[in-house]
Every structure is written in C-alpha cells, then in structure tokens.
Amino acid sequence: GAGVSQTPSNKVTEKGKYVELRCDPISGHTALYWYRQSLGQGPEFLIYFQGTGAADDSGLPNDRFFAVRPEGSVSTLKIQRTERGDSAVYLCASSLSSDAYNEQFFGPGTRLTVL
Amino acid sequence: LAKTTQPISMDSYEGQEVNITCSHNNIATNDYITWYQQFPSQGPRFIIQGYKTKVTNEVASLFIPADRKSSTLSLPRVSLSDTAVYYCLVGAGNTPLVFGKGTRLSVIA
C-alpha cells in the first residue's frame, strides 16, 4: 500500500453535525496537505503540515475547520457545525520535505455531502 | 504566487499530438512549472515538471521558452484514456499548489 489513503471515501451528514476526515500519507513523507475541490473547479488549498505542525493554515475558510497531525503521520480534518456549502471532495496529498519543489501525491479524496 | 492561464477545454482525435499552452507572465525566479492530470473521481497526478528549456519523460514533454512566461505540455499520440483535466501550476519549495480550473481534454475515437 504505497499510496495516500483517505477514509471514508464518502460521507453524508446533516447540516450542523460534526465530521472527521482521515488521511494516511505515504510513509516517510513529512509534508501533508489538505485541499477541497468543488464540482468543475480545481482543488483549493486548505492547510499544510510540515511534520506535526501546521506550517500554513491560510486556506481554512473559517474557524469551523481544524486539522491535526499529532504524530507527524496520519492527519485528521475536522469540520464543526457543517453547512451545505461545505459539500465537496476533500483531497489529501503528501510529499517529501526538501528544498526542491517536490511532487505531491494525492489520495482519492473523501466526498462530503451535507444535507 | 504566479497566476496561470490555460484554455478551458480542448478536443482531439486518438493518435494525434496534443499541445496545451499555459501562460504565467508573473513567474518568479525560483518558481518551477508543474503539470498535473486528474481523472474523474481521482486526485490529481503529477505528470511533469521543469524550470527551463525542454523536459521529456515517458508520458509527456514540457517546452519552456527562455522568458519562462509560458509553457506547453505536449502529449504524443493521445488515446481515449488521456481524457482528463490538465492543470498547469507554478511555485517554489514545499508550498501549497495553487490550481486554476485546468484544461479539460476530450479525446475522441
């Protein structure tokens, strides 16, 4: 299992509920990214981790969104009080950390539907 | 981050060479140019990356003129399985990727 995995693949929830989306990066990749993709659009950056710390969270749309990566591997994206506008595919990517511009490896995404 | 502009869509017949050009007038000295491919219901996949001149791999070629204000992704002899969205991105270091809407390539039999 060499690739990035994401669970669940699909999540349907009701407006106002709390959801957690999980990302398992490629082993040894220290950089981890979350993106969100709406229909017909390119992926939109949310947050980036280097190791355990969030190096850049400027893409998180508001304080309902939060992500953690406590041991520098698996990451969880948490969305509180979900809204219908949060419906999208949430993509996770990982890459090696170096000074060069590294290829990001994407998972298949979690399709979130908020009813 | 440099903004990129690329055609919204392109059509091609099987077996033809496809060239997708991307404009990035404000590219910075440290920026690399990278192309990703995305199939429906999948995450984007890295195709090719370059800094200047020409880069070729088993999938595609990337042509970058001396001023680096544009780049062209060349797909030789496309097949139906090359139908996808292609994204051109510029950036440096381990920075977040900034995606536009990409170019939707449709390959016709």
JSON list of C-alpha atoms in Angstrom, two decimals:
[
{"chain": "A", "resi": 1, "resn": "GLY", "atom": "CA", "xyz": [0.00, 0.00, 0.00]},
{"chain": "A", "resi": 2, "resn": "ALA", "atom": "CA", "xyz": [2.31, 2.71, -1.18]},
{"chain": "A", "resi": 3, "resn": "GLY", "atom": "CA", "xyz": [-0.17, 5.48, -1.93]},
{"chain": "A", "resi": 4, "resn": "VAL", "atom": "CA", "xyz": [-2.02, 8.10, 0.08]},
{"chain": "A", "resi": 5, "resn": "SER", "atom": "CA", "xyz": [-5.23, 6.74, 1.52]},
{"chain": "A", "resi": 6, "resn": "GLN", "atom": "CA", "xyz": [-8.29, 8.62, 2.75]},
{"chain": "A", "resi": 7, "resn": "THR", "atom": "CA", "xyz": [-11.24, 7.46, 4.78]},
{"chain": "A", "resi": 8, "resn": "PRO", "atom": "CA", "xyz": [-14.13, 7.43, 4.45]},
{"chain": "A", "resi": 9, "resn": "SER", "atom": "CA", "xyz": [-14.47, 7.59, 0.68]},
{"chain": "A", "resi": 10, "resn": "ASN", "atom": "CA", "xyz": [-17.95, 9.05, 1.07]},
{"chain": "A", "resi": 11, "resn": "LYS", "atom": "CA", "xyz": [-19.57, 10.83, 3.97]},
{"chain": "A", "resi": 12, "resn": "VAL", "atom": "CA", "xyz": [-23.14, 12.04, 4.13]},
{"chain": "A", "resi": 13, "resn": "THR", "atom": "CA", "xyz": [-24.13, 14.15, 7.09]},
{"chain": "A", "resi": 14, "resn": "GLU", "atom": "CA", "xyz": [-26.79, 16.58, 8.15]},
{"chain": "A", "resi": 15, "resn": "LYS", "atom": "CA", "xyz": [-26.39, 20.30, 8.48]},
{"chain": "A", "resi": 16, "resn": "GLY", "atom": "CA", "xyz": [-24.99, 21.21, 11.88]},
{"chain": "A", "resi": 17, "resn": "LYS", "atom": "CA", "xyz": [-23.24, 17.90, 12.52]},
{"chain": "A", "resi": 18, "resn": "TYR", "atom": "CA", "xyz": [-19.52, 17.34, 13.19]},
{"chain": "A", "resi": 19, "resn": "VAL", "atom": "CA", "xyz": [-17.37, 15.29, 10.81]},
{"chain": "A", "resi": 20, "resn": "GLU", "atom": "CA", "xyz": [-13.83, 13.95, 10.77]},
{"chain": "A", "resi": 21, "resn": "LEU", "atom": "CA", "xyz": [-11.94, 13.04, 7.62]},
{"chain": "A", "resi": 22, "resn": "ARG", "atom": "CA", "xyz": [-8.78, 10.96, 7.82]},
{"chain": "A", "resi": 23, "resn": "CYS", "atom": "CA", "xyz": [-5.64, 10.94, 5.69]},
{"chain": "A", "resi": 24, "resn": "ASP", "atom": "CA", "xyz": [-2.83, 8.36, 5.74]},
{"chain": "A", "resi": 25, "resn": "PRO", "atom": "CA", "xyz": [0.16, 9.78, 3.84]},
{"chain": "A", "resi": 26, "resn": "ILE", "atom": "CA", "xyz": [2.93, 7.86, 2.16]},
{"chain": "A", "resi": 27, "resn": "SER", "atom": "CA", "xyz": [5.35, 6.52, 4.75]},
{"chain": "A", "resi": 28, "resn": "GLY", "atom": "CA", "xyz": [8.28, 8.85, 5.21]},
{"chain": "A", "resi": 29, "resn": "HIS", "atom": "CA", "xyz": [6.58, 11.91, 3.72]},
{"chain": "A", "resi": 30, "resn": "THR", "atom": "CA", "xyz": [6.87, 14.73, 6.19]},
{"chain": "A", "resi": 31, "resn": "ALA", "atom": "CA", "xyz": [4.76, 17.26, 4.31]},
{"chain": "A", "resi": 32, "resn": "LEU", "atom": "CA", "xyz": [0.99, 16.81, 4.22]},
{"chain": "A", "resi": 33, "resn": "TYR", "atom": "CA", "xyz": [-1.63, 18.97, 2.53]},
{"chain": "A", "resi": 34, "resn": "TRP", "atom": "CA", "xyz": [-5.40, 19.25, 2.56]},
{"chain": "A", "resi": 35, "resn": "TYR", "atom": "CA", "xyz": [-7.34, 20.61, -0.39]},
{"chain": "A", "resi": 36, "resn": "ARG", "atom": "CA", "xyz": [-11.02, 20.99, -1.16]},
{"chain": "A", "resi": 37, "resn": "GLN", "atom": "CA", "xyz": [-12.49, 20.57, -4.63]},
{"chain": "A", "resi": 38, "resn": "SER", "atom": "CA", "xyz": [-15.93, 21.66, -5.73]},
{"chain": "A", "resi": 39, "resn": "LEU", "atom": "CA", "xyz": [-17.56, 20.43, -8.91]},
{"chain": "A", "resi": 40, "resn": "GLY", "atom": "CA", "xyz": [-15.94, 21.90, -12.01]},
{"chain": "A", "resi": 41, "resn": "GLN", "atom": "CA", "xyz": [-13.20, 23.65, -10.06]},
{"chain": "A", "resi": 42, "resn": "GLY", "atom": "CA", "xyz": [-9.58, 22.91, -9.38]},
{"chain": "A", "resi": 43, "resn": "PRO", "atom": "CA", "xyz": [-8.52, 21.86, -5.88]},
{"chain": "A", "resi": 44, "resn": "GLU", "atom": "CA", "xyz": [-8.36, 24.70, -3.36]},
{"chain": "A", "resi": 45, "resn": "PHE", "atom": "CA", "xyz": [-5.65, 24.71, -0.69]},
{"chain": "A", "resi": 46, "resn": "LEU", "atom": "CA", "xyz": [-6.78, 24.47, 2.94]},
{"chain": "A", "resi": 47, "resn": "ILE", "atom": "CA", "xyz": [-3.82, 23.67, 5.21]},
{"chain": "A", "resi": 48, "resn": "TYR", "atom": "CA", "xyz": [-0.26, 22.34, 5.06]},
{"chain": "A", "resi": 49, "resn": "PHE", "atom": "CA", "xyz": [1.68, 20.41, 7.72]},
{"chain": "A", "resi": 50, "resn": "GLN", "atom": "CA", "xyz": [5.41, 20.02, 7.96]},
{"chain": "A", "resi": 51, "resn": "GLY", "atom": "CA", "xyz": [5.84, 17.24, 10.49]},
{"chain": "A", "resi": 52, "resn": "THR", "atom": "CA", "xyz": [3.40, 17.73, 13.35]},
{"chain": "A", "resi": 53, "resn": "GLY", "atom": "CA", "xyz": [2.95, 21.46, 12.99]},
{"chain": "A", "resi": 54, "resn": "ALA", "atom": "CA", "xyz": [0.70, 23.41, 10.67]},
{"chain": "A", "resi": 55, "resn": "ALA", "atom": "CA", "xyz": [3.11, 25.40, 8.52]},
{"chain": "A", "resi": 56, "resn": "ASP", "atom": "CA", "xyz": [0.35, 27.26, 6.67]},
{"chain": "A", "resi": 57, "resn": "ASP", "atom": "CA", "xyz": [-3.36, 27.24, 7.52]},
{"chain": "A", "resi": 58, "resn": "SER", "atom": "CA", "xyz": [-4.26, 30.31, 5.50]},
{"chain": "A", "resi": 59, "resn": "GLY", "atom": "CA", "xyz": [-6.68, 28.36, 3.31]},
{"chain": "A", "resi": 60, "resn": "LEU", "atom": "CA", "xyz": [-9.03, 27.26, 6.07]},
{"chain": "A", "resi": 61, "resn": "PRO", "atom": "CA", "xyz": [-12.28, 29.11, 5.31]},
{"chain": "A", "resi": 62, "resn": "ASN", "atom": "CA", "xyz": [-13.29, 29.78, 8.92]},
{"chain": "A", "resi": 63, "resn": "ASP", "atom": "CA", "xyz": [-12.91, 28.54, 12.49]},
{"chain": "A", "resi": 64, "resn": "ARG", "atom": "CA", "xyz": [-15.28, 25.62, 11.93]},
{"chain": "A", "resi": 65, "resn": "PHE", "atom": "CA", "xyz": [-12.42, 23.89, 10.12]},
{"chain": "A", "resi": 66, "resn": "PHE", "atom": "CA", "xyz": [-9.50, 22.42, 12.03]},
{"chain": "A", "resi": 67, "resn": "ALA", "atom": "CA", "xyz": [-6.83, 19.83, 11.25]},
{"chain": "A", "resi": 68, "resn": "VAL", "atom": "CA", "xyz": [-4.32, 17.91, 13.33]},
{"chain": "A", "resi": 69, "resn": "ARG", "atom": "CA", "xyz": [-1.35, 15.67, 12.71]},
{"chain": "A", "resi": 70, "resn": "PRO", "atom": "CA", "xyz": [-0.26, 14.70, 16.24]},
{"chain": "A", "resi": 71, "resn": "GLU", "atom": "CA", "xyz": [2.48, 12.19, 15.39]},
{"chain": "A", "resi": 72, "resn": "GLY", "atom": "CA", "xyz": [3.60, 13.59, 12.08]},
{"chain": "A", "resi": 73, "resn": "SER", "atom": "CA", "xyz": [1.94, 10.90, 10.04]},
{"chain": "A", "resi": 74, "resn": "VAL", "atom": "CA", "xyz": [-1.86, 10.47, 9.94]},
{"chain": "A", "resi": 75, "resn": "SER", "atom": "CA", "xyz": [-3.87, 13.66, 9.74]},
{"chain": "A", "resi": 76, "resn": "THR", "atom": "CA", "xyz": [-7.50, 14.38, 10.55]},
{"chain": "A", "resi": 77, "resn": "LEU", "atom": "CA", "xyz": [-9.52, 17.24, 9.12]},
{"chain": "A", "resi": 78, "resn": "LYS", "atom": "CA", "xyz": [-12.34, 18.22, 11.45]},
{"chain": "A", "resi": 79, "resn": "ILE", "atom": "CA", "xyz": [-15.37, 20.26, 10.46]},
{"chain": "A", "resi": 80, "resn": "GLN", "atom": "CA", "xyz": [-17.77, 21.52, 13.11]},
{"chain": "A", "resi": 81, "resn": "ARG", "atom": "CA", "xyz": [-21.37, 22.62, 12.57]},
{"chain": "A", "resi": 82, "resn": "THR", "atom": "CA", "xyz": [-21.30, 21.56, 8.94]},
{"chain": "A", "resi": 83, "resn": "GLU", "atom": "CA", "xyz": [-23.10, 23.67, 6.36]},
{"chain": "A", "resi": 84, "resn": "ARG", "atom": "CA", "xyz": [-24.44, 22.74, 2.93]},
{"chain": "A", "resi": 85, "resn": "GLY", "atom": "CA", "xyz": [-21.69, 24.85, 1.38]},
{"chain": "A", "resi": 86, "resn": "ASP", "atom": "CA", "xyz": [-19.09, 22.51, 2.88]},
{"chain": "A", "resi": 87, "resn": "SER", "atom": "CA", "xyz": [-20.15, 19.80, 0.43]},
{"chain": "A", "resi": 88, "resn": "ALA", "atom": "CA", "xyz": [-17.14, 19.00, -1.75]},
{"chain": "A", "resi": 89, "resn": "VAL", "atom": "CA", "xyz": [-14.41, 16.45, -2.30]},
{"chain": "A", "resi": 90, "resn": "TYR", "atom": "CA", "xyz": [-11.67, 16.80, 0.30]},
{"chain": "A", "resi": 91, "resn": "LEU", "atom": "CA", "xyz": [-8.28, 15.79, -1.03]},
{"chain": "A", "resi": 92, "resn": "CYS", "atom": "CA", "xyz": [-5.15, 14.98, 0.92]},
{"chain": "A", "resi": 93, "resn": "ALA", "atom": "CA", "xyz": [-1.63, 14.98, -0.53]},
{"chain": "A", "resi": 94, "resn": "SER", "atom": "CA", "xyz": [1.82, 14.24, 0.84]},
{"chain": "A", "resi": 95, "resn": "SER", "atom": "CA", "xyz": [5.36, 14.91, -0.29]},
{"chain": "A", "resi": 96, "resn": "LEU", "atom": "CA", "xyz": [8.96, 14.52, 0.79]},
{"chain": "A", "resi": 97, "resn": "SER", "atom": "CA", "xyz": [10.37, 17.53, 2.53]},
{"chain": "A", "resi": 98, "resn": "SER", "atom": "CA", "xyz": [13.35, 19.18, 0.93]},
{"chain": "A", "resi": 99, "resn": "ASP", "atom": "CA", "xyz": [14.39, 22.48, -0.53]},
{"chain": "A", "resi": 100, "resn": "ALA", "atom": "CA", "xyz": [13.42, 21.42, -4.00]},
{"chain": "A", "resi": 101, "resn": "TYR", "atom": "CA", "xyz": [9.90, 21.58, -5.39]},
{"chain": "A", "resi": 102, "resn": "ASN", "atom": "CA", "xyz": [8.57, 18.15, -4.62]},
{"chain": "A", "resi": 103, "resn": "GLU", "atom": "CA", "xyz": [5.88, 16.15, -6.35]},
{"chain": "A", "resi": 104, "resn": "GLN", "atom": "CA", "xyz": [2.72, 15.93, -4.28]},
{"chain": "A", "resi": 105, "resn": "PHE", "atom": "CA", "xyz": [0.99, 12.57, -4.18]},
{"chain": "A", "resi": 106, "resn": "PHE", "atom": "CA", "xyz": [-2.77, 12.82, -3.86]},
{"chain": "A", "resi": 107, "resn": "GLY", "atom": "CA", "xyz": [-5.23, 10.44, -2.30]},
{"chain": "A", "resi": 108, "resn": "PRO", "atom": "CA", "xyz": [-8.58, 9.59, -3.91]},
{"chain": "A", "resi": 109, "resn": "GLY", "atom": "CA", "xyz": [-10.44, 12.06, -1.74]},
{"chain": "A", "resi": 110, "resn": "THR", "atom": "CA", "xyz": [-13.42, 11.98, 0.57]},
{"chain": "A", "resi": 111, "resn": "ARG", "atom": "CA", "xyz": [-16.70, 13.12, -0.94]},
{"chain": "A", "resi": 112, "resn": "LEU", "atom": "CA", "xyz": [-18.58, 15.04, 1.75]},
{"chain": "A", "resi": 113, "resn": "THR", "atom": "CA", "xyz": [-22.27, 15.72, 1.29]},
{"chain": "A", "resi": 114, "resn": "VAL", "atom": "CA", "xyz": [-24.07, 17.93, 3.78]},
{"chain": "A", "resi": 115, "resn": "LEU", "atom": "CA", "xyz": [-27.85, 17.63, 3.58]},
{"chain": "B", "resi": 1, "resn": "LEU", "atom": "CA", "xyz": [2.05, 33.14, -6.26]},
{"chain": "B", "resi": 2, "resn": "ALA", "atom": "CA", "xyz": [2.10, 33.40, -10.04]},
{"chain": "B", "resi": 3, "resn": "LYS", "atom": "CA", "xyz": [-1.26, 33.07, -11.72]},
{"chain": "B", "resi": 4, "resn": "THR", "atom": "CA", "xyz": [-1.66, 30.75, -14.68]},
{"chain": "B", "resi": 5, "resn": "THR", "atom": "CA", "xyz": [-4.00, 30.94, -17.65]},
{"chain": "B", "resi": 6, "resn": "GLN", "atom": "CA", "xyz": [-4.84, 27.96, -19.83]},
{"chain": "B", "resi": 7, "resn": "PRO", "atom": "CA", "xyz": [-7.65, 27.02, -22.23]},
{"chain": "B", "resi": 8, "resn": "ILE", "atom": "CA", "xyz": [-10.81, 25.75, -20.59]},
{"chain": "B", "resi": 9, "resn": "SER", "atom": "CA", "xyz": [-11.19, 22.80, -22.94]},
{"chain": "B", "resi": 10, "resn": "MET", "atom": "CA", "xyz": [-9.69, 21.04, -25.94]},
{"chain": "B", "resi": 11, "resn": "ASP", "atom": "CA", "xyz": [-10.78, 18.21, -28.19]},
{"chain": "B", "resi": 12, "resn": "SER", "atom": "CA", "xyz": [-8.53, 15.81, -30.06]},
{"chain": "B", "resi": 13, "resn": "TYR", "atom": "CA", "xyz": [-8.79, 12.62, -32.06]},
{"chain": "B", "resi": 14, "resn": "GLU", "atom": "CA", "xyz": [-6.99, 9.50, -30.97]},
{"chain": "B", "resi": 15, "resn": "GLY", "atom": "CA", "xyz": [-3.44, 9.22, -32.23]},
{"chain": "B", "resi": 16, "resn": "GLN", "atom": "CA", "xyz": [-2.89, 12.96, -32.54]},
{"chain": "B", "resi": 17, "resn": "GLU", "atom": "CA", "xyz": [-0.36, 15.03, -30.66]},
{"chain": "B", "resi": 18, "resn": "VAL", "atom": "CA", "xyz": [-1.94, 17.46, -28.22]},
{"chain": "B", "resi": 19, "resn": "ASN", "atom": "CA", "xyz": [-0.29, 20.67, -27.08]},
{"chain": "B", "resi": 20, "resn": "ILE", "atom": "CA", "xyz": [-1.72, 22.62, -24.15]},
{"chain": "B", "resi": 21, "resn": "THR", "atom": "CA", "xyz": [-0.20, 26.04, -23.58]},
{"chain": "B", "resi": 22, "resn": "CYS", "atom": "CA", "xyz": [-0.21, 27.81, -20.24]},
{"chain": "B", "resi": 23, "resn": "SER", "atom": "CA", "xyz": [0.60, 31.47, -19.61]},
{"chain": "B", "resi": 24, "resn": "HIS", "atom": "CA", "xyz": [2.34, 32.55, -16.40]},
{"chain": "B", "resi": 25, "resn": "ASN", "atom": "CA", "xyz": [3.51, 36.11, -17.01]},
{"chain": "B", "resi": 26, "resn": "ASN", "atom": "CA", "xyz": [4.42, 36.80, -13.38]},
{"chain": "B", "resi": 27, "resn": "ILE", "atom": "CA", "xyz": [6.53, 33.70, -12.77]},
{"chain": "B", "resi": 28, "resn": "ALA", "atom": "CA", "xyz": [9.25, 34.25, -10.16]},
{"chain": "B", "resi": 29, "resn": "THR", "atom": "CA", "xyz": [12.90, 33.32, -10.49]},
{"chain": "B", "resi": 30, "resn": "ASN", "atom": "CA", "xyz": [12.58, 30.42, -8.04]},
{"chain": "B", "resi": 31, "resn": "ASP", "atom": "CA", "xyz": [9.36, 29.03, -9.48]},
{"chain": "B", "resi": 32, "resn": "TYR", "atom": "CA", "xyz": [9.15, 25.67, -11.20]},
{"chain": "B", "resi": 33, "resn": "ILE", "atom": "CA", "xyz": [6.41, 24.80, -13.70]},
{"chain": "B", "resi": 34, "resn": "THR", "atom": "CA", "xyz": [4.47, 21.66, -12.98]},
{"chain": "B", "resi": 35, "resn": "TRP", "atom": "CA", "xyz": [1.60, 19.88, -14.70]},
{"chain": "B", "resi": 36, "resn": "TYR", "atom": "CA", "xyz": [-0.90, 17.58, -13.05]},
{"chain": "B", "resi": 37, "resn": "GLN", "atom": "CA", "xyz": [-3.53, 15.32, -14.59]},
{"chain": "B", "resi": 38, "resn": "GLN", "atom": "CA", "xyz": [-6.85, 14.49, -12.97]},
{"chain": "B", "resi": 39, "resn": "PHE", "atom": "CA", "xyz": [-9.31, 11.78, -13.92]},
{"chain": "B", "resi": 40, "resn": "PRO", "atom": "CA", "xyz": [-12.90, 11.83, -12.64]},
{"chain": "B", "resi": 41, "resn": "SER", "atom": "CA", "xyz": [-13.24, 10.66, -9.03]},
{"chain": "B", "resi": 42, "resn": "GLN", "atom": "CA", "xyz": [-9.47, 10.64, -8.51]},
{"chain": "B", "resi": 43, "resn": "GLY", "atom": "CA", "xyz": [-6.95, 13.00, -7.02]},
{"chain": "B", "resi": 44, "resn": "PRO", "atom": "CA", "xyz": [-4.56, 14.88, -9.32]},
{"chain": "B", "resi": 45, "resn": "ARG", "atom": "CA", "xyz": [-1.47, 13.04, -10.51]},
{"chain": "B", "resi": 46, "resn": "PHE", "atom": "CA", "xyz": [1.92, 14.58, -11.27]},
{"chain": "B", "resi": 47, "resn": "ILE", "atom": "CA", "xyz": [2.86, 14.45, -14.96]},
{"chain": "B", "resi": 48, "resn": "ILE", "atom": "CA", "xyz": [5.96, 16.55, -15.49]},
{"chain": "B", "resi": 49, "resn": "GLN", "atom": "CA", "xyz": [7.94, 19.45, -14.07]},
{"chain": "B", "resi": 50, "resn": "GLY", "atom": "CA", "xyz": [10.52, 21.80, -15.48]},
{"chain": "B", "resi": 51, "resn": "TYR", "atom": "CA", "xyz": [12.38, 25.03, -14.91]},
{"chain": "B", "resi": 52, "resn": "LYS", "atom": "CA", "xyz": [13.56, 26.00, -18.39]},
{"chain": "B", "resi": 53, "resn": "THR", "atom": "CA", "xyz": [14.08, 24.62, -21.91]},
{"chain": "B", "resi": 54, "resn": "LYS", "atom": "CA", "xyz": [12.65, 21.17, -22.55]},
{"chain": "B", "resi": 55, "resn": "VAL", "atom": "CA", "xyz": [11.89, 18.23, -20.31]},
{"chain": "B", "resi": 56, "resn": "THR", "atom": "CA", "xyz": [10.71, 14.85, -21.53]},
{"chain": "B", "resi": 57, "resn": "ASN", "atom": "CA", "xyz": [9.56, 11.75, -19.70]},
{"chain": "B", "resi": 58, "resn": "GLU", "atom": "CA", "xyz": [7.68, 8.60, -20.64]},
{"chain": "B", "resi": 59, "resn": "VAL", "atom": "CA", "xyz": [4.35, 10.42, -20.54]},
{"chain": "B", "resi": 60, "resn": "ALA", "atom": "CA", "xyz": [4.85, 13.91, -21.94]},
{"chain": "B", "resi": 61, "resn": "SER", "atom": "CA", "xyz": [7.18, 16.70, -22.93]},
{"chain": "B", "resi": 62, "resn": "LEU", "atom": "CA", "xyz": [7.29, 20.17, -21.47]},
{"chain": "B", "resi": 63, "resn": "PHE", "atom": "CA", "xyz": [8.54, 23.09, -23.52]},
{"chain": "B", "resi": 64, "resn": "ILE", "atom": "CA", "xyz": [9.55, 26.29, -21.72]},
{"chain": "B", "resi": 65, "resn": "PRO", "atom": "CA", "xyz": [10.80, 29.32, -23.69]},
{"chain": "B", "resi": 66, "resn": "ALA", "atom": "CA", "xyz": [13.69, 31.41, -22.47]},
{"chain": "B", "resi": 67, "resn": "ASP", "atom": "CA", "xyz": [11.50, 34.08, -20.86]},
{"chain": "B", "resi": 68, "resn": "ARG", "atom": "CA", "xyz": [9.56, 31.38, -18.95]},
{"chain": "B", "resi": 69, "resn": "LYS", "atom": "CA", "xyz": [6.32, 33.36, -19.29]},
{"chain": "B", "resi": 70, "resn": "SER", "atom": "CA", "xyz": [4.57, 30.40, -20.82]},
{"chain": "B", "resi": 71, "resn": "SER", "atom": "CA", "xyz": [4.93, 26.66, -21.13]},
{"chain": "B", "resi": 72, "resn": "THR", "atom": "CA", "xyz": [3.49, 23.96, -23.38]},
{"chain": "B", "resi": 73, "resn": "LEU", "atom": "CA", "xyz": [2.59, 20.46, -22.34]},
{"chain": "B", "resi": 74, "resn": "SER", "atom": "CA", "xyz": [2.84, 18.06, -25.25]},
{"chain": "B", "resi": 75, "resn": "LEU", "atom": "CA", "xyz": [1.11, 14.68, -25.20]},
{"chain": "B", "resi": 76, "resn": "PRO", "atom": "CA", "xyz": [2.19, 12.45, -28.08]},
{"chain": "B", "resi": 77, "resn": "ARG", "atom": "CA", "xyz": [-0.36, 10.23, -29.81]},
{"chain": "B", "resi": 78, "resn": "VAL", "atom": "CA", "xyz": [-3.19, 10.59, -27.31]},
{"chain": "B", "resi": 79, "resn": "SER", "atom": "CA", "xyz": [-5.60, 7.78, -26.60]},
{"chain": "B", "resi": 80, "resn": "LEU", "atom": "CA", "xyz": [-9.08, 7.74, -25.08]},
{"chain": "B", "resi": 81, "resn": "SER", "atom": "CA", "xyz": [-7.50, 7.13, -21.67]},
{"chain": "B", "resi": 82, "resn": "ASP", "atom": "CA", "xyz": [-5.84, 10.55, -21.83]},
{"chain": "B", "resi": 83, "resn": "THR", "atom": "CA", "xyz": [-9.24, 12.21, -21.44]},
{"chain": "B", "resi": 84, "resn": "ALA", "atom": "CA", "xyz": [-8.81, 14.19, -18.23]},
{"chain": "B", "resi": 85, "resn": "VAL", "atom": "CA", "xyz": [-8.34, 17.66, -16.78]},
{"chain": "B", "resi": 86, "resn": "TYR", "atom": "CA", "xyz": [-4.80, 19.02, -17.02]},
{"chain": "B", "resi": 87, "resn": "TYR", "atom": "CA", "xyz": [-3.58, 21.64, -14.57]},
{"chain": "B", "resi": 88, "resn": "CYS", "atom": "CA", "xyz": [-0.60, 23.96, -15.02]},
{"chain": "B", "resi": 89, "resn": "LEU", "atom": "CA", "xyz": [0.92, 25.28, -11.81]},
{"chain": "B", "resi": 90, "resn": "VAL", "atom": "CA", "xyz": [3.90, 27.39, -10.85]},
{"chain": "B", "resi": 91, "resn": "GLY", "atom": "CA", "xyz": [5.53, 27.56, -7.45]},
{"chain": "B", "resi": 92, "resn": "ALA", "atom": "CA", "xyz": [8.67, 27.02, -5.42]},
{"chain": "B", "resi": 93, "resn": "GLY", "atom": "CA", "xyz": [9.73, 24.99, -2.43]},
{"chain": "B", "resi": 94, "resn": "ASN", "atom": "CA", "xyz": [7.31, 22.92, -0.42]},
{"chain": "B", "resi": 95, "resn": "THR", "atom": "CA", "xyz": [4.49, 25.37, -0.91]},
{"chain": "B", "resi": 96, "resn": "PRO", "atom": "CA", "xyz": [0.82, 24.68, -1.44]},
{"chain": "B", "resi": 97, "resn": "LEU", "atom": "CA", "xyz": [-0.22, 24.17, -5.02]},
{"chain": "B", "resi": 98, "resn": "VAL", "atom": "CA", "xyz": [-2.50, 26.83, -6.50]},
{"chain": "B", "resi": 99, "resn": "PHE", "atom": "CA", "xyz": [-4.82, 25.21, -9.00]},
{"chain": "B", "resi": 100, "resn": "GLY", "atom": "CA", "xyz": [-6.85, 27.03, -11.62]},
{"chain": "B", "resi": 101, "resn": "LYS", "atom": "CA", "xyz": [-9.75, 25.40, -13.43]},
{"chain": "B", "resi": 102, "resn": "GLY", "atom": "CA", "xyz": [-7.42, 23.45, -15.70]},
{"chain": "B", "resi": 103, "resn": "THR", "atom": "CA", "xyz": [-7.91, 22.33, -19.30]},
{"chain": "B", "resi": 104, "resn": "ARG", "atom": "CA", "xyz": [-10.48, 19.64, -19.94]},
{"chain": "B", "resi": 105, "resn": "LEU", "atom": "CA", "xyz": [-9.11, 17.43, -22.71]},
{"chain": "B", "resi": 106, "resn": "SER", "atom": "CA", "xyz": [-11.55, 15.20, -24.54]},
{"chain": "B", "resi": 107, "resn": "VAL", "atom": "CA", "xyz": [-10.09, 12.54, -26.80]},
{"chain": "B", "resi": 108, "resn": "ILE", "atom": "CA", "xyz": [-12.44, 11.29, -29.48]},
{"chain": "B", "resi": 109, "resn": "ALA", "atom": "CA", "xyz": [-12.21, 7.93, -31.22]}
]
